[in-house]
Amino acid sequence: MNKAIDLEAKYCAHNYHPLPVVLTHGEGAFVWDEDGKKYLDMMSAYSAVSHGHAHPRLVKLVQQQVANLNIVSRAFYTDRLGPFLKRACELTGQDMALPMNTGAEAVETAIKAARKWAYTVKGVPEGKAEIIGMSGNFHGRTIAIVAMSDEPQYQHGFGPFPPGFRIADYGDIKSLKRSINENTAAVIIEPIQGEGGIIMPPYGYLKAVRALCERHNVLMIADEIQTGLGRTGKLLACDHEDVLPDGLILGKALGGGVLPVSMFLAKREVMEVFRPGDHGSTFGGNPLGASVGLEALNILVDEGLADRSARLGEHLIGRLATIDSPLIKDIRGRGLFIGIEIDSRYGRARSVCEALMARGLLSKETHETVVRLAPPLIIGEAEVNWAFEQIRDVIAEMDEIRMAS
Ligand SMILES: *Cc1c(COP(=O)(O)O)cnc(C)c1O
C-alpha cells in the first residue's frame, strides 16, 4: 500500500485511472517518483509540458513575476496582457484574442463567439444557430462541450444537454457538406484528433474544410489545444496544409507547463461580437499567466521546438515502423505526436503502458487501444532512441509471452 495513492483513493474523486506511480519532481523531459526512480515523460500532461518540466527561463520569469504582480482581474489594464496577445496573434495570423485559463473555457468562448457571430453578422434567426463537431472529437468536459461529443461515456448520466450541435464524420468532406445548412455558424475541428487516438484525416481535408466553410459563410474554428504550438512539427497543425482558420483555440502548452493559460483567437469580424459584460473570467489574462504565456511562445520560437518536433518525430516514427509484431496494428503521427495502435486481439494498450512504466518510460493509453507518445519537445535524440528501445523490447516480451501461452 502506498500512502499518496491511498489518500487520493479516499479523498479524490475517481474520475481518472492513474498509473500507479507517485511523482515528486520534474526536470526537462524527466520526472522522478518518491523513491527517486527516474522516468522519461513521454506523456507530458497531454502536451501541456511541451517545454519540458521546470524550463529554466520559465522558472526564472515566474519567480520574478510572482513577486511583482499576479492577479488583478480584467477590471484593470496590466502591462503584461497586451504584449502576450500581440505575440500570439502575430505568430498565428489571427487579429484578436480572448484570454482564458483552461482549454474547455476557451472552447466555450469559441462556441459563444460563433453563435453570436451567426446572429449578428450572418443573420441566422435567434436561437437557431448550429455548430458542427466531428465524430470522435474531444474538446473538453463542460456540459455544452460534451453535448457536441459522440462518445457515450462523456455524456452518460450528465444530460440534458443544450441543443444546436451536429456531428459530421471526421475526415469525410461529403459528410460535412451534408451537415451544413443556412443556420450553420461554425465547424469546430481538431486538425489531428489526440484523445480520439491520434487520428489523422486524409491530406487535403483541412483545405477542403476551409474552402467549404468559405463557400457557405461558415466559420472554421480549429481546436489546436493539443496539436498546436509545435507539437506536430509546425507551429500549428493547420500549417501543414497552409490553412488559416477563422478562429483558433490554444491551451495546454501555452502555459509553458507551469499554469493553465488558454485563449480563443479569431479574425476581427468574429471577436468584435463581444461587448463589455458579454463574457469573462476572473483569472483569464492575469499578469502571471500572460507573462508565462508570452515566455512560452518566445521559447518555442527561440529554441526551434516545432522543427525539433518534426525532425525527432520523423526519426521515432521511422524506427517504430521497423518493429515487426502482430501486436502493432498501426503506427501513425506527425512530429512528436505519435500513436501506436495495439491489436486488441493480442494485447491491451494499458498493459504496454504498464510494462513501459516498469522500465522508466511514462505514457498513457487513449481509447483502450492506442499508446500515445507525446514527449516534451525539448527531448534529446538519445532519449528518443532509448524510448524506442524500451518500446521495441516491451513489444518483443509481450509477443514471447503470448507465443508461450
Ligand atoms: C485537452 C483538450 C481540451 C480541453 O482542455 P482542458 O484544459 O482540459 O479543459 C480541448 N480540446 C482539445 C483538443 C484537448 O486536447
CSV table of C-alpha atoms and ligand atoms in Angstrom, one decimal:
chain,number,residue,atom,x,y,z
A,1,MET,CA,0.0,0.0,0.0
A,2,ASN,CA,1.2,3.5,-0.9
A,3,LYS,CA,0.2,6.4,1.3
A,4,ALA,CA,-0.2,9.0,-1.5
A,5,ILE,CA,-2.2,6.6,-3.6
A,6,ASP,CA,-4.4,5.7,-0.7
A,7,LEU,CA,-5.1,9.3,0.1
A,8,GLU,CA,-6.1,10.1,-3.4
A,9,ALA,CA,-8.3,7.0,-3.5
A,10,LYS,CA,-10.0,8.1,-0.3
A,11,TYR,CA,-10.3,11.8,-0.9
A,12,CYS,CA,-10.1,12.4,-4.6
A,13,ALA,CA,-13.0,11.8,-7.0
A,14,HIS,CA,-12.3,8.7,-9.0
A,15,ASN,CA,-12.7,10.5,-12.4
A,16,TYR,CA,-9.2,9.2,-13.5
A,17,HIS,CA,-7.5,5.8,-13.5
A,18,PRO,CA,-3.8,6.8,-13.0
A,19,LEU,CA,-0.9,4.5,-13.5
A,20,PRO,CA,0.5,3.6,-10.0
A,21,VAL,CA,3.4,6.0,-9.8
A,22,VAL,CA,3.7,8.9,-7.4
A,23,LEU,CA,5.7,11.8,-8.9
A,24,THR,CA,7.5,14.3,-6.8
A,25,HIS,CA,10.0,16.1,-9.1
A,26,GLY,CA,10.4,17.1,-12.7
A,27,GLU,CA,13.2,18.5,-14.9
A,28,GLY,CA,13.3,18.7,-18.6
A,29,ALA,CA,12.0,15.5,-20.2
A,30,PHE,CA,12.2,13.6,-16.9
A,31,VAL,CA,10.2,13.1,-13.8
A,32,TRP,CA,11.1,11.3,-10.6
A,33,ASP,CA,8.9,9.3,-8.2
A,34,GLU,CA,9.0,9.3,-4.4
A,35,ASP,CA,11.6,6.5,-4.3
A,36,GLY,CA,13.9,8.6,-6.5
A,37,LYS,CA,13.3,6.4,-9.6
A,38,LYS,CA,13.7,8.4,-12.8
A,39,TYR,CA,11.2,8.3,-15.7
A,40,LEU,CA,11.2,9.7,-19.2
A,41,ASP,CA,7.9,11.5,-19.6
A,42,MET,CA,6.5,10.6,-23.0
A,43,MET,CA,3.1,11.9,-22.0
A,44,SER,CA,3.9,15.5,-20.9
A,45,ALA,CA,0.5,16.1,-19.4
A,46,TYR,CA,-1.4,15.6,-22.7
A,47,SER,CA,1.1,18.0,-24.4
A,48,ALA,CA,0.8,20.7,-21.7
A,49,VAL,CA,4.5,20.2,-20.9
A,50,SER,CA,6.0,20.7,-24.4
A,51,HIS,CA,8.6,23.0,-23.0
A,52,GLY,CA,9.8,20.3,-20.5
A,53,HIS,CA,9.4,20.4,-16.8
A,54,ALA,CA,10.7,23.5,-15.0
A,55,HIS,CA,12.1,25.2,-18.1
A,56,PRO,CA,14.8,27.5,-16.6
A,57,ARG,CA,13.6,30.6,-18.4
A,58,LEU,CA,10.0,30.0,-17.2
A,59,VAL,CA,11.1,29.2,-13.6
A,60,LYS,CA,13.1,32.5,-13.6
A,61,LEU,CA,10.3,34.5,-15.1
A,62,VAL,CA,7.7,33.1,-12.7
A,63,GLN,CA,9.8,33.9,-9.7
A,64,GLN,CA,10.1,37.5,-10.8
A,65,GLN,CA,6.5,38.0,-11.8
A,66,VAL,CA,5.1,36.2,-8.8
A,67,ALA,CA,6.9,38.6,-6.5
A,68,ASN,CA,5.7,41.6,-8.6
A,69,LEU,CA,2.0,41.2,-9.7
A,70,ASN,CA,-0.2,38.2,-10.2
A,71,ILE,CA,-4.0,38.7,-10.2
A,72,VAL,CA,-5.9,41.9,-10.7
A,73,SER,CA,-8.8,40.7,-12.9
A,74,ARG,CA,-9.6,42.5,-16.2
A,75,ALA,CA,-11.4,45.3,-14.3
A,76,PHE,CA,-8.0,47.0,-14.9
A,77,TYR,CA,-5.3,47.0,-17.6
A,78,THR,CA,-1.9,45.5,-17.0
A,79,ASP,CA,1.4,45.8,-18.7
A,80,ARG,CA,1.6,42.1,-19.4
A,81,LEU,CA,-1.6,41.2,-21.3
A,82,GLY,CA,-1.2,43.3,-24.4
A,83,PRO,CA,2.3,42.1,-25.4
A,84,PHE,CA,1.2,38.4,-24.9
A,85,LEU,CA,-1.8,38.7,-27.1
A,86,LYS,CA,0.0,40.7,-29.7
A,87,ARG,CA,2.7,38.0,-30.0
A,88,ALA,CA,0.1,35.2,-30.1
A,89,CYS,CA,-1.9,37.0,-32.9
A,90,GLU,CA,1.3,37.7,-34.9
A,91,LEU,CA,2.5,34.1,-34.7
A,92,THR,CA,-0.8,32.6,-35.6
A,93,GLY,CA,-2.1,35.1,-38.2
A,94,GLN,CA,-5.2,36.0,-36.2
A,95,ASP,CA,-6.3,39.5,-35.4
A,96,MET,CA,-7.5,39.4,-31.8
A,97,ALA,CA,-7.6,37.1,-28.8
A,98,LEU,CA,-9.7,36.5,-25.7
A,99,PRO,CA,-7.7,35.0,-22.8
A,100,MET,CA,-9.0,32.3,-20.6
A,101,ASN,CA,-7.4,29.6,-18.4
A,102,THR,CA,-8.3,26.1,-19.3
A,103,GLY,CA,-8.9,24.6,-22.7
A,104,ALA,CA,-12.6,23.9,-22.1
A,105,GLU,CA,-13.2,27.6,-21.3
A,106,ALA,CA,-11.5,28.7,-24.5
A,107,VAL,CA,-13.7,26.2,-26.4
A,108,GLU,CA,-16.8,27.6,-24.7
A,109,THR,CA,-15.6,31.0,-25.7
A,110,ALA,CA,-15.3,29.9,-29.3
A,111,ILE,CA,-18.9,28.4,-29.2
A,112,LYS,CA,-20.3,31.7,-27.8
A,113,ALA,CA,-18.4,33.8,-30.3
A,114,ALA,CA,-19.6,31.6,-33.2
A,115,ARG,CA,-23.2,31.8,-32.1
A,116,LYS,CA,-23.2,35.5,-31.6
A,117,TRP,CA,-21.4,36.0,-34.9
A,118,ALA,CA,-24.1,33.9,-36.6
A,119,TYR,CA,-26.9,36.1,-35.2
A,120,THR,CA,-25.3,39.5,-35.5
A,121,VAL,CA,-23.2,39.1,-38.7
A,122,LYS,CA,-24.5,36.1,-40.7
A,123,GLY,CA,-28.2,36.8,-39.9
A,124,VAL,CA,-29.2,33.4,-38.6
A,125,PRO,CA,-32.6,33.7,-36.8
A,126,GLU,CA,-32.2,34.0,-33.0
A,127,GLY,CA,-32.0,30.6,-31.2
A,128,LYS,CA,-31.3,28.6,-34.5
A,129,ALA,CA,-27.5,28.7,-34.8
A,130,GLU,CA,-25.9,25.3,-35.3
A,131,ILE,CA,-22.3,24.2,-34.6
A,132,ILE,CA,-20.9,21.2,-36.3
A,133,GLY,CA,-18.4,19.0,-34.5
A,134,MET,CA,-16.6,15.9,-35.8
A,135,SER,CA,-17.1,12.2,-35.0
A,136,GLY,CA,-14.6,11.2,-32.4
A,137,ASN,CA,-13.9,14.7,-31.2
A,138,PHE,CA,-12.6,15.8,-27.9
A,139,HIS,CA,-12.9,19.5,-26.9
A,140,GLY,CA,-13.2,19.2,-23.0
A,141,ARG,CA,-15.7,18.3,-20.4
A,142,THR,CA,-18.2,21.1,-19.9
A,143,ILE,CA,-21.9,20.4,-20.5
A,144,ALA,CA,-22.0,22.3,-23.8
A,145,ILE,CA,-18.8,20.7,-25.0
A,146,VAL,CA,-19.9,17.1,-24.2
A,147,ALA,CA,-23.2,17.9,-25.9
A,148,MET,CA,-21.1,18.1,-29.1
A,149,SER,CA,-19.4,14.7,-28.4
A,150,ASP,CA,-20.4,11.4,-29.8
A,151,GLU,CA,-18.6,9.4,-27.1
A,152,PRO,CA,-21.4,7.8,-25.0
A,153,GLN,CA,-19.3,7.8,-21.8
A,154,TYR,CA,-18.7,11.6,-21.9
A,155,GLN,CA,-22.5,12.2,-21.9
A,156,HIS,CA,-23.9,9.3,-20.0
A,157,GLY,CA,-25.6,10.5,-16.8
A,158,PHE,CA,-25.0,14.2,-17.5
A,159,GLY,CA,-28.0,15.3,-19.6
A,160,PRO,CA,-30.0,17.2,-20.5
A,161,PHE,CA,-27.7,18.9,-23.0
A,162,PRO,CA,-28.0,22.2,-24.8
A,163,PRO,CA,-29.2,21.8,-28.4
A,164,GLY,CA,-27.6,23.3,-31.5
A,165,PHE,CA,-24.8,20.8,-32.2
A,166,ARG,CA,-24.4,18.3,-35.1
A,167,ILE,CA,-21.8,15.7,-35.9
A,168,ALA,CA,-20.1,15.2,-39.2
A,169,ASP,CA,-17.8,12.2,-40.0
A,170,TYR,CA,-14.2,13.2,-39.4
A,171,GLY,CA,-12.1,13.2,-42.5
A,172,ASP,CA,-15.1,12.9,-44.8
A,173,ILE,CA,-15.7,16.2,-46.7
A,174,LYS,CA,-19.0,14.9,-48.2
A,175,SER,CA,-20.4,14.3,-44.7
A,176,LEU,CA,-19.5,17.8,-43.7
A,177,LYS,CA,-21.2,19.2,-46.8
A,178,ARG,CA,-24.4,17.3,-45.9
A,179,SER,CA,-24.3,18.7,-42.4
A,180,ILE,CA,-24.1,22.4,-43.4
A,181,ASN,CA,-27.3,24.4,-43.7
A,182,GLU,CA,-28.3,28.1,-43.7
A,183,ASN,CA,-28.2,28.1,-39.9
A,184,THR,CA,-24.7,26.7,-39.5
A,185,ALA,CA,-22.5,29.1,-37.6
A,186,ALA,CA,-19.2,27.2,-37.3
A,187,VAL,CA,-17.4,23.9,-37.8
A,188,ILE,CA,-15.1,23.1,-34.8
A,189,ILE,CA,-12.3,20.7,-35.8
A,190,GLU,CA,-9.1,19.2,-34.4
A,191,PRO,CA,-6.6,19.0,-37.2
A,192,ILE,CA,-5.4,15.7,-35.7
A,193,GLN,CA,-7.6,14.1,-33.0
A,194,GLY,CA,-5.4,13.5,-30.0
A,195,GLU,CA,-7.8,12.0,-27.4
A,196,GLY,CA,-9.6,10.2,-30.3
A,197,GLY,CA,-6.4,8.1,-30.7
A,198,ILE,CA,-4.0,10.3,-32.9
A,199,ILE,CA,-6.4,10.1,-35.8
A,200,MET,CA,-5.2,11.9,-38.9
A,201,PRO,CA,-7.6,13.0,-41.6
A,202,PRO,CA,-6.5,12.5,-45.3
A,203,TYR,CA,-4.1,15.1,-46.5
A,204,GLY,CA,-6.0,17.9,-48.2
A,205,TYR,CA,-9.1,17.5,-45.9
A,206,LEU,CA,-8.3,20.7,-43.9
A,207,LYS,CA,-8.0,22.7,-47.1
A,208,ALA,CA,-11.3,21.2,-48.3
A,209,VAL,CA,-13.0,22.2,-45.0
A,210,ARG,CA,-11.6,25.7,-45.3
A,211,ALA,CA,-13.0,26.0,-48.9
A,212,LEU,CA,-16.4,24.6,-47.9
A,213,CYS,CA,-16.7,26.9,-44.9
A,214,GLU,CA,-15.8,29.9,-47.1
A,215,ARG,CA,-18.4,28.9,-49.7
A,216,HIS,CA,-21.2,28.6,-47.1
A,217,ASN,CA,-20.2,31.6,-44.9
A,218,VAL,CA,-19.5,29.3,-42.0
A,219,LEU,CA,-16.6,29.8,-39.5
A,220,MET,CA,-13.9,27.3,-39.5
A,221,ILE,CA,-12.6,27.0,-35.9
A,222,ALA,CA,-9.5,24.9,-35.2
A,223,ASP,CA,-9.1,23.4,-31.8
A,224,GLU,CA,-5.3,23.2,-31.6
A,225,ILE,CA,-5.2,22.9,-27.8
A,226,GLN,CA,-3.3,19.7,-28.1
A,227,THR,CA,-1.9,19.8,-31.7
A,228,GLY,CA,-0.7,23.4,-31.5
A,229,LEU,CA,2.5,25.2,-30.6
A,230,GLY,CA,4.9,22.9,-32.3
A,231,ARG,CA,3.5,19.5,-31.2
A,232,THR,CA,3.1,18.2,-34.8
A,233,GLY,CA,6.2,19.7,-36.3
A,234,LYS,CA,4.8,23.1,-37.3
A,235,LEU,CA,3.7,25.9,-35.1
A,236,LEU,CA,0.1,24.9,-35.8
A,237,ALA,CA,-1.1,21.6,-37.3
A,238,CYS,CA,-3.2,23.6,-39.8
A,239,ASP,CA,0.1,24.9,-41.2
A,240,HIS,CA,0.7,21.5,-42.7
A,241,GLU,CA,-2.0,22.4,-45.3
A,242,ASP,CA,-1.4,26.2,-45.2
A,243,VAL,CA,-4.9,26.7,-43.8
A,244,LEU,CA,-5.7,29.8,-41.8
A,245,PRO,CA,-8.9,29.2,-39.8
A,246,ASP,CA,-11.3,31.9,-38.8
A,247,GLY,CA,-11.0,31.0,-35.2
A,248,LEU,CA,-8.2,29.2,-33.3
A,249,ILE,CA,-8.2,27.7,-29.8
A,250,LEU,CA,-5.0,27.3,-27.9
A,251,GLY,CA,-4.3,26.0,-24.4
A,252,LYS,CA,-2.1,23.3,-22.8
A,253,ALA,CA,1.5,24.2,-23.9
A,254,LEU,CA,0.5,27.9,-24.0
A,255,GLY,CA,1.0,27.7,-20.2
A,256,GLY,CA,4.6,26.5,-20.6
A,257,GLY,CA,3.9,23.5,-18.4
A,258,VAL,CA,3.5,25.9,-15.4
A,259,LEU,CA,0.0,27.3,-15.4
A,260,PRO,CA,-3.3,26.9,-17.1
A,261,VAL,CA,-3.3,29.5,-19.9
A,262,SER,CA,-5.7,29.3,-22.9
A,263,MET,CA,-7.2,31.6,-25.5
A,264,PHE,CA,-9.6,31.9,-28.3
A,265,LEU,CA,-8.2,33.8,-31.3
A,266,ALA,CA,-10.1,35.0,-34.3
A,267,LYS,CA,-10.3,37.4,-37.1
A,268,ARG,CA,-11.6,40.9,-36.1
A,269,GLU,CA,-15.1,40.4,-37.5
A,270,VAL,CA,-15.7,37.4,-35.1
A,271,MET,CA,-14.1,38.8,-32.0
A,272,GLU,CA,-15.9,42.1,-32.3
A,273,VAL,CA,-19.2,40.5,-31.4
A,274,PHE,CA,-18.1,40.6,-27.8
A,275,ARG,CA,-19.2,43.7,-25.8
A,276,PRO,CA,-18.2,44.5,-22.2
A,277,GLY,CA,-20.2,42.2,-19.9
A,278,ASP,CA,-20.9,39.5,-22.6
A,279,HIS,CA,-18.3,37.1,-21.4
A,280,GLY,CA,-15.4,36.9,-19.0
A,281,SER,CA,-13.2,35.1,-16.5
A,282,THR,CA,-11.8,36.3,-13.2
A,283,PHE,CA,-8.4,34.7,-13.8
A,284,GLY,CA,-8.3,34.9,-17.6
A,285,GLY,CA,-5.5,37.2,-18.8
A,286,ASN,CA,-4.0,37.6,-15.4
A,287,PRO,CA,-0.4,39.1,-15.5
A,288,LEU,CA,1.2,36.0,-14.2
A,289,GLY,CA,-0.4,33.8,-16.8
A,290,ALA,CA,0.2,36.4,-19.5
A,291,SER,CA,3.9,36.6,-18.7
A,292,VAL,CA,4.2,32.8,-18.7
A,293,GLY,CA,2.3,32.6,-22.0
A,294,LEU,CA,4.5,35.2,-23.7
A,295,GLU,CA,7.7,33.5,-22.5
A,296,ALA,CA,6.3,30.1,-23.6
A,297,LEU,CA,5.7,31.4,-27.1
A,298,ASN,CA,9.2,33.1,-27.2
A,299,ILE,CA,10.9,29.9,-26.0
A,300,LEU,CA,9.1,27.9,-28.8
A,301,VAL,CA,10.5,30.2,-31.4
A,302,ASP,CA,14.0,30.8,-29.9
A,303,GLU,CA,14.6,27.0,-29.4
A,304,GLY,CA,13.0,26.0,-32.7
A,305,LEU,CA,10.8,23.5,-30.9
A,306,ALA,CA,8.5,22.9,-33.9
A,307,ASP,CA,11.4,22.0,-36.2
A,308,ARG,CA,12.8,19.8,-33.5
A,309,SER,CA,9.4,18.0,-33.1
A,310,ALA,CA,9.3,17.5,-36.9
A,311,ARG,CA,12.9,16.0,-37.0
A,312,LEU,CA,12.7,13.8,-33.9
A,313,GLY,CA,9.1,12.7,-34.7
A,314,GLU,CA,10.1,11.5,-38.1
A,315,HIS,CA,13.1,9.7,-36.7
A,316,LEU,CA,11.0,8.0,-34.0
A,317,ILE,CA,8.1,7.0,-36.3
A,318,GLY,CA,10.7,5.6,-38.7
A,319,ARG,CA,12.3,3.5,-36.0
A,320,LEU,CA,9.0,2.3,-34.6
A,321,ALA,CA,7.9,1.2,-38.2
A,322,THR,CA,10.8,-1.3,-38.1
A,323,ILE,CA,9.1,-3.3,-35.3
A,324,ASP,CA,7.6,-6.4,-36.8
A,325,SER,CA,4.9,-7.7,-34.4
A,326,PRO,CA,1.3,-8.7,-34.8
A,327,LEU,CA,0.6,-6.7,-31.6
A,328,ILE,CA,1.0,-3.5,-33.6
A,329,LYS,CA,-1.9,-2.7,-35.8
A,330,ASP,CA,-0.8,0.8,-36.9
A,331,ILE,CA,1.8,3.5,-36.2
A,332,ARG,CA,0.8,7.0,-37.1
A,333,GLY,CA,1.5,10.5,-36.2
A,334,ARG,CA,3.1,13.8,-37.1
A,335,GLY,CA,6.1,15.3,-35.3
A,336,LEU,CA,6.3,14.1,-31.7
A,337,PHE,CA,2.6,13.3,-31.7
A,338,ILE,CA,2.6,9.6,-32.2
A,339,GLY,CA,0.1,6.8,-31.7
A,340,ILE,CA,0.9,3.1,-31.6
A,341,GLU,CA,-2.3,1.2,-32.1
A,342,ILE,CA,-2.4,-2.2,-30.4
A,343,ASP,CA,-4.3,-5.0,-32.0
A,344,SER,CA,-6.9,-5.8,-29.3
A,345,ARG,CA,-6.9,-9.5,-30.3
A,346,TYR,CA,-3.3,-9.8,-28.9
A,347,GLY,CA,-3.0,-7.2,-26.1
A,348,ARG,CA,-4.1,-4.1,-24.4
A,349,ALA,CA,-2.6,-0.6,-24.7
A,350,ARG,CA,-2.7,-0.3,-20.9
A,351,SER,CA,-0.5,-3.4,-20.4
A,352,VAL,CA,2.0,-1.9,-22.8
A,353,CYS,CA,2.0,1.4,-20.8
A,354,GLU,CA,2.4,-0.6,-17.5
A,355,ALA,CA,5.4,-2.5,-18.9
A,356,LEU,CA,7.0,0.7,-20.2
A,357,MET,CA,6.5,2.3,-16.8
A,358,ALA,CA,8.4,-0.5,-15.1
A,359,ARG,CA,11.2,0.3,-17.5
A,360,GLY,CA,11.1,4.0,-16.6
A,361,LEU,CA,9.1,5.3,-19.6
A,362,LEU,CA,5.7,7.0,-18.9
A,363,SER,CA,3.0,7.2,-21.5
A,364,LYS,CA,-0.8,6.7,-21.4
A,365,GLU,CA,-3.2,4.8,-23.4
A,366,THR,CA,-6.1,6.6,-25.1
A,367,HIS,CA,-9.3,4.8,-26.2
A,368,GLU,CA,-8.0,1.5,-24.8
A,369,THR,CA,-6.1,0.5,-28.0
A,370,VAL,CA,-3.7,3.4,-28.6
A,371,VAL,CA,-0.4,4.1,-26.8
A,372,ARG,CA,0.2,7.8,-27.2
A,373,LEU,CA,3.7,9.2,-27.4
A,374,ALA,CA,4.0,12.9,-26.9
A,375,PRO,CA,7.2,13.8,-25.0
A,376,PRO,CA,8.3,17.3,-24.2
A,377,LEU,CA,9.6,18.9,-27.4
A,378,ILE,CA,12.9,19.7,-25.8
A,379,ILE,CA,13.7,15.9,-25.6
A,380,GLY,CA,17.1,14.8,-26.9
A,381,GLU,CA,17.8,12.3,-29.7
A,382,ALA,CA,19.5,10.0,-27.3
A,383,GLU,CA,16.3,9.9,-25.1
A,384,VAL,CA,14.2,9.3,-28.2
A,385,ASN,CA,16.4,6.3,-29.1
A,386,TRP,CA,16.3,5.0,-25.6
A,387,ALA,CA,12.5,5.2,-25.7
A,388,PHE,CA,12.4,3.4,-29.0
A,389,GLU,CA,14.5,0.5,-27.5
A,390,GLN,CA,12.2,0.2,-24.5
A,391,ILE,CA,9.1,0.0,-26.7
A,392,ARG,CA,10.7,-2.5,-29.0
A,393,ASP,CA,11.7,-4.7,-26.1
A,394,VAL,CA,8.3,-4.5,-24.3
A,395,ILE,CA,6.6,-5.5,-27.6
A,396,ALA,CA,9.0,-8.4,-28.0
A,397,GLU,CA,8.4,-9.5,-24.5
A,398,MET,CA,4.7,-9.4,-24.9
A,399,ASP,CA,5.0,-11.4,-28.2
A,400,GLU,CA,7.1,-14.0,-26.4
A,401,ILE,CA,4.6,-14.4,-23.5
A,402,ARG,CA,1.7,-14.7,-25.9
A,403,MET,CA,3.5,-17.4,-28.0
A,404,ALA,CA,4.4,-19.4,-24.9
A,405,SER,CA,0.9,-19.4,-23.6
B,1,LIG,C1,-7.2,18.9,-23.6
B,1,LIG,C2,-8.1,19.4,-24.7
B,1,LIG,C3,-9.2,20.2,-24.4
B,1,LIG,C4,-9.6,20.6,-23.0
B,1,LIG,O1,-8.6,21.3,-22.3
B,1,LIG,P1,-8.7,21.4,-20.7
B,1,LIG,O2,-7.6,22.3,-20.3
B,1,LIG,O3,-8.6,20.0,-20.2
B,1,LIG,O4,-10.1,22.0,-20.4
B,1,LIG,C5,-9.9,20.7,-25.5
B,1,LIG,N1,-9.6,20.3,-26.8
B,1,LIG,C6,-8.5,19.5,-27.0
B,1,LIG,C7,-8.2,19.2,-28.4
B,1,LIG,C8,-7.8,19.0,-26.0
B,1,LIG,O5,-6.8,18.1,-26.3
